[in-house]
Amino acid sequence: MPTTVTLGNGLQIGGDAFVVMAGPCAVESRELLLAAAEAVAASGAVVLRGGAFKPRTSPDSFQGLGPAGLDLLREASRATGLPVVTEVMDPRDVELVASSAAILQVGSRNMQNFPLLREVGRQRLPVLLKRGAAATLEELLLAAEYIRREGNSDVLLCERGVRAFDPSTRYLLDLGAVPALRQRTDLPIVVDPSHGTGDASLVPAMAKAALAAGADGLLIEVHVAPERALCDGRQALRPAAFAALMADLRRLAAALGRQWVRAEPRPAGAAPRSGAIPQGCLDDEVIAP
Ligand code: PEP
Ligand code: MN
């Protein structure tokens, strides 16, 4: 029996449904975040992504806006109605991040940060657990078990590419992991083709392949001006490319008999919601193949 994870707004991840989470790699400014959030919402994403705490390889790189970034994520969530997935790196920040997020992201670099896993396991929010770049599926599943042992069973597993020998792509997106995990766990499986390829031109093909492989959702980086991005600009889709990909995914989902989940549309001109976030709903429109 597949497990479904239900967000605070009622949106379900897992089962027949297919969900797309999208947004910038990092929260960089109010203007850029709101523009990206509006763009991904308009194209049908149902969760907004964006990091306020960024794990960067170099200490000289942009580290994220921290708590100010969380404030901006809350504002973008209110403006678009989309719940937020955002990374937490430090067990001491878990409660702070949890107050702004609908899903706590544990990044690849922290997949085996056991104190962090235990701390997110004590929260009442779903956790998106990213596979370590050199982690086996067994290790990923055991990391998820750390979270579940603390009482939080709402874990989304995320394949985001593993380290391999060929520098042609940033990582090697392991799509075989999707059916392989499916045989071993009931947890929903999300694929991140942005980090998995490191190249925006490769993202659409791998996003569609992930859906075809049976993923429950996607995590995709979108930026309104990738050339100006402070983090991962090369792999960010522009809004127009994201919209085109979403149209393709929607047709593919229909062909595969998957339910396409969309956010409940906000009436035109309606004021941004404060507090409550609209429930996701299944798209039952007939889609031409
Ligand atoms: C991210 O999704 O923002 C991120 C840092 O990804 P990963 O942990 O997979 O490198
Ligand atoms: Mn990134």
Tab-separated table of C-alpha atoms in Angstrom, residues 128-132 140 156-161 181 188-192 219:
chain	number	residue	atom	x	y	z
A	128	LEU	CA	11.931	15.793	2.196
A	129	LEU	CA	15.063	13.701	2.629
A	130	LYS	CA	17.589	14.033	-0.194
A	131	ARG	CA	19.860	11.162	-1.081
A	132	GLY	CA	23.519	11.756	-0.277
A	140	LEU	CA	18.893	6.477	2.297
A	156	LEU	CA	9.501	11.953	1.152
A	157	LEU	CA	12.580	10.351	-0.384
A	158	CYS	CA	14.357	12.458	-2.979
A	159	GLU	CA	16.704	11.185	-5.678
A	160	ARG	CA	18.969	14.071	-6.706
A	161	GLY	CA	21.867	12.397	-8.465
A	181	LEU	CA	13.000	2.194	-4.038
A	188	PRO	CA	6.662	8.697	-1.713
A	189	ILE	CA	9.568	9.277	-4.087
A	190	VAL	CA	10.501	12.686	-5.463
A	191	VAL	CA	13.102	13.363	-8.155
A	192	ASP	CA	15.230	16.497	-8.460
A	219	LEU	CA	11.614	19.267	-7.257
